[in-house]
Short mmCIF file of C-alpha atoms in Angstrom, two decimals:
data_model
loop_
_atom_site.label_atom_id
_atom_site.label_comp_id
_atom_site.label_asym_id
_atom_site.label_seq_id
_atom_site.Cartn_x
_atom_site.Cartn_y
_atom_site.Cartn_z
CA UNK A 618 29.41 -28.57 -14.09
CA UNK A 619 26.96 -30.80 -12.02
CA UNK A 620 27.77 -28.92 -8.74
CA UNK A 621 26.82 -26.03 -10.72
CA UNK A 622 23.62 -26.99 -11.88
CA UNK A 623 22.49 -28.60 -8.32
CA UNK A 624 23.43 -25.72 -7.03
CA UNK A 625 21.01 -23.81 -9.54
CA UNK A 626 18.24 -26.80 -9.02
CA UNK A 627 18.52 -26.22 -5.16
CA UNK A 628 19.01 -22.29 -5.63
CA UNK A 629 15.08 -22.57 -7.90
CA UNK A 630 13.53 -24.97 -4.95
CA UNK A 631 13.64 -22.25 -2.42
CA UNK A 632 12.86 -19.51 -4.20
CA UNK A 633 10.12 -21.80 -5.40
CA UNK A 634 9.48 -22.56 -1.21
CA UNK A 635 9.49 -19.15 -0.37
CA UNK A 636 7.08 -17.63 -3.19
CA UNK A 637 4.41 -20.58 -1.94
CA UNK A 638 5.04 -19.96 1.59
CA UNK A 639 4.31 -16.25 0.65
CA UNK A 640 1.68 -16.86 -1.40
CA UNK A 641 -0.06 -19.11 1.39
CA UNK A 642 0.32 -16.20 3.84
CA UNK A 643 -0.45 -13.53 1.90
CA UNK A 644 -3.08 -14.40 -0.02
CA UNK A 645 -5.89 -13.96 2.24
CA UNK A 646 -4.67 -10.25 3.59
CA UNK A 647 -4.54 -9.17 0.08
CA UNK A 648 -7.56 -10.05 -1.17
CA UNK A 649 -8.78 -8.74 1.75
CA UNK A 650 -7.61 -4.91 1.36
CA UNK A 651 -8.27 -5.21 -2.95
CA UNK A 652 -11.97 -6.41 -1.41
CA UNK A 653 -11.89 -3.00 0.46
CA UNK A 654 -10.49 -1.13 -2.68
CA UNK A 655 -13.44 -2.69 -5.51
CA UNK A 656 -16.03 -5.00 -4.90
CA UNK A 657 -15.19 -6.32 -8.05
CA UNK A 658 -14.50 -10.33 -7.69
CA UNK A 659 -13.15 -10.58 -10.81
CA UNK A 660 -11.00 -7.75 -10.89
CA UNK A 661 -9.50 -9.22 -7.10
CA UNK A 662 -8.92 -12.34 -8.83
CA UNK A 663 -7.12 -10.58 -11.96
CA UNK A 664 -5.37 -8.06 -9.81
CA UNK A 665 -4.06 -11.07 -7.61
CA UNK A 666 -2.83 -13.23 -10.57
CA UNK A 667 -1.05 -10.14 -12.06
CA UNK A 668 0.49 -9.37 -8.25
CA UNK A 669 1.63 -13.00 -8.14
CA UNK A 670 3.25 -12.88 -11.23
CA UNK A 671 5.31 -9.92 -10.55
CA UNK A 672 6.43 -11.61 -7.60
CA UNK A 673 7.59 -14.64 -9.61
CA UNK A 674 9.33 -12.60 -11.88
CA UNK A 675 10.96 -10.75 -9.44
CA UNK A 676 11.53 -13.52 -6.99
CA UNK A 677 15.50 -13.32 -6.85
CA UNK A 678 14.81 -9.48 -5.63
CA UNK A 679 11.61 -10.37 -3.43
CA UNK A 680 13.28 -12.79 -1.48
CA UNK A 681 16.41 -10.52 -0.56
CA UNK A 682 14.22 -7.86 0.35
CA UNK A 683 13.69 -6.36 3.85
CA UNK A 684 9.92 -6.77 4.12
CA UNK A 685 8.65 -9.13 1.04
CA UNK A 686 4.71 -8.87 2.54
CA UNK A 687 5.28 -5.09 2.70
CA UNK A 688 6.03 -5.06 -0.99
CA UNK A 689 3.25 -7.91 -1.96
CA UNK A 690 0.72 -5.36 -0.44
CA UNK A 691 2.06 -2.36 -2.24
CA UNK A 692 2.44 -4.18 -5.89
CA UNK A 693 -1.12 -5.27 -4.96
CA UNK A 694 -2.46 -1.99 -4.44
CA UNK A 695 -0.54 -0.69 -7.87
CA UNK A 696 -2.06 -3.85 -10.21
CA UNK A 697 -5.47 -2.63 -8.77
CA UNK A 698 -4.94 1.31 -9.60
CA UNK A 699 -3.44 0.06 -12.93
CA UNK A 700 -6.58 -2.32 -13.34
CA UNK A 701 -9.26 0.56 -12.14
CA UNK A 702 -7.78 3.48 -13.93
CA UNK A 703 -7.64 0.92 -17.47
CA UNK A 704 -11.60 0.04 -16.78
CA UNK A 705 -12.46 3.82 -16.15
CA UNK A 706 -13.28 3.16 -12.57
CA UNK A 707 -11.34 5.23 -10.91
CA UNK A 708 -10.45 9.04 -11.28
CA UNK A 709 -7.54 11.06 -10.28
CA UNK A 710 -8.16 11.70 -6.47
CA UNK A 711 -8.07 8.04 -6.28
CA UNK A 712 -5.00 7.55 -8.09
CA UNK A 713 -3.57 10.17 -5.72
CA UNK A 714 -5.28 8.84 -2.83
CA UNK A 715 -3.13 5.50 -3.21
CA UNK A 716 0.20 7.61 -4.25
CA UNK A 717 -0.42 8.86 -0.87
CA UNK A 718 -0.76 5.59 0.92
CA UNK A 719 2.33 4.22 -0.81
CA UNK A 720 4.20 7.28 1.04
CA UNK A 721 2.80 7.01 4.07
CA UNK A 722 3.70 3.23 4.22
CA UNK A 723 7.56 3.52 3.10
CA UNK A 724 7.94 6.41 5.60
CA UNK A 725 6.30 4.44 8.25
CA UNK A 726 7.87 0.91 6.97
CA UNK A 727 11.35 2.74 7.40
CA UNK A 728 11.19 3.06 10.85
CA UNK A 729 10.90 5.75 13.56
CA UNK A 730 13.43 8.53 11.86
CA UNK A 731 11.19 8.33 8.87
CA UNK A 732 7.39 7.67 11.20
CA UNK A 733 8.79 11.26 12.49
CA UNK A 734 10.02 12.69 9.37
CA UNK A 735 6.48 12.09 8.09
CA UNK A 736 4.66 13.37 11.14
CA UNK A 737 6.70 16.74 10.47
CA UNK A 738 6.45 16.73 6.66
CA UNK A 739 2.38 16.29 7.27
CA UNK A 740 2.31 19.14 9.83
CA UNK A 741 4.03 21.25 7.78
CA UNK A 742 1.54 21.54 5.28
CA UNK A 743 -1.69 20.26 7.37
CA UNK A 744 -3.66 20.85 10.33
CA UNK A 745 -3.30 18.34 13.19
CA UNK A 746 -6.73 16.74 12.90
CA UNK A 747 -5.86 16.34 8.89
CA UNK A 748 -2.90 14.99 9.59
CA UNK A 749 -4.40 12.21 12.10
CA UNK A 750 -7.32 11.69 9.29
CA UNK A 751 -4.50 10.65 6.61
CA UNK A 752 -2.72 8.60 8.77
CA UNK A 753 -5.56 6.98 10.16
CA UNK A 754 -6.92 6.57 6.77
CA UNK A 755 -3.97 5.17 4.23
CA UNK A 756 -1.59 3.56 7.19
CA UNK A 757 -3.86 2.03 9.87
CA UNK A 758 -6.50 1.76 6.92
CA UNK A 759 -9.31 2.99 9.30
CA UNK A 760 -12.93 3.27 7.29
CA UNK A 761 -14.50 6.20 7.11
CA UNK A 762 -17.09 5.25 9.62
CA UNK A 763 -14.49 3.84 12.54
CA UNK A 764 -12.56 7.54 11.50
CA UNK A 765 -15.73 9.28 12.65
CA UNK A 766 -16.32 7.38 15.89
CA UNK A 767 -12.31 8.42 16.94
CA UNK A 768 -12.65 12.02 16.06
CA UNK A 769 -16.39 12.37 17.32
CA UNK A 770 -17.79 13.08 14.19
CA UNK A 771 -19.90 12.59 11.60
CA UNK A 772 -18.77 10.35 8.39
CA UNK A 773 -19.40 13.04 6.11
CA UNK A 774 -16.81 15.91 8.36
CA UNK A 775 -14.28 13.30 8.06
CA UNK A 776 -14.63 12.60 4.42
CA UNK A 777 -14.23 16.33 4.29
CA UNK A 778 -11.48 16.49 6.34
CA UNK A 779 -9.52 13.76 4.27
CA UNK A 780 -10.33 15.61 1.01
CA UNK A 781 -9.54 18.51 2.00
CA UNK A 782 -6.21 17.02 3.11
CA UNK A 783 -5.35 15.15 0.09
CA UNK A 784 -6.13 18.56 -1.75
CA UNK A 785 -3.46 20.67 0.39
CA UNK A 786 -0.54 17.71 0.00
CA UNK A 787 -1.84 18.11 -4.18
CA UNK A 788 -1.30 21.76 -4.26
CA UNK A 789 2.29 21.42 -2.31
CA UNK A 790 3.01 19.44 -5.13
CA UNK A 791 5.74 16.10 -5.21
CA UNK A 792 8.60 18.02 -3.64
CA UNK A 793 7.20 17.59 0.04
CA UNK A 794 8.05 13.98 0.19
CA UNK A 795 12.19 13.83 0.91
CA UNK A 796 13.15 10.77 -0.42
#
């Protein structure tokens, strides 16, 4: 019965270790990219207490998994839709803006089968320079501005260009991501 419970005790320290250690290096990259998402301070600060709590909660599953900062980013960048769509900040091409990005990253976070499996699901349905503008813009989370000095463009064309993009992969509908 003792064995048992040290075993539990120890079992609770370094999951305990390993959400601080996480925590400590993660904190600053995510409240970096929820800075980019909202200005909001407060919100940041909400949206990273509800991400760290998730975490905790989920800690047995987090610390098993393949790529646990991969995940903190992604359940960050949910708690901050959830959070903008409940304050009425943020309308649908957002939400599907960051529905993209969450399939973009678990293609690319897969490896290269699935980098090229996206590459070919994306050029089925978009032109090249689309295709480069959404992978630019939800994996290498280029702004809009460094997007226009790499295509030789203005801001505004490449705004365009990722609109116009997000519209096409809208009107294919959910069946062009193969899960």
């Amino acid at each position: 019965m003792a064995a048992n419970e040290n075993d539990s005790n120890k079992m609770r320290r370094h999951q305990q270790e390993f959400i601080e250690g996480l925590i400590e290096e993660m904190e600053q990259p995510v409240a970096g990219m929820l800075y980019k998402m909202t200005r909001d301070v407060m919100l940041i600060e909400d949206v990273m207490v509800a991400t760290w709590t998730v975490a905790c909660q989920k800690i047995t599953q987090l610390s098993k998994h393949e790529n646990p900062r991969g995940w903190i980013m992604r359940t960050a960048k949910l708690q901050m839709l959830q959070a903008l769509e409940e304050n009425n900040k943020c309308g649908v091409a957002d939400a599907y803006e960051l529905e993209v990005l969450n399939k973009v990253g678990s293609y690319l976070e897969s490896g290269n089968a699935r980098e090229e499996e996206l590459k070919e699901t994306l050029k089925e349905h978009l032109k090249e320079d689309e295709s480069k503008a959404i992978i630019l813009r939800f994996f290498y989370e280029l702004s809009y501005m460094e997007m226009a000095e790499y295509f030789h463009c203005s801001e505004t064309t490449v705004r365009k260009r990722v609109s116009r993009a997000l519209s096409k992969l809208r009107k294919a509908g959910p069946d062009i991501w193969h899960d």
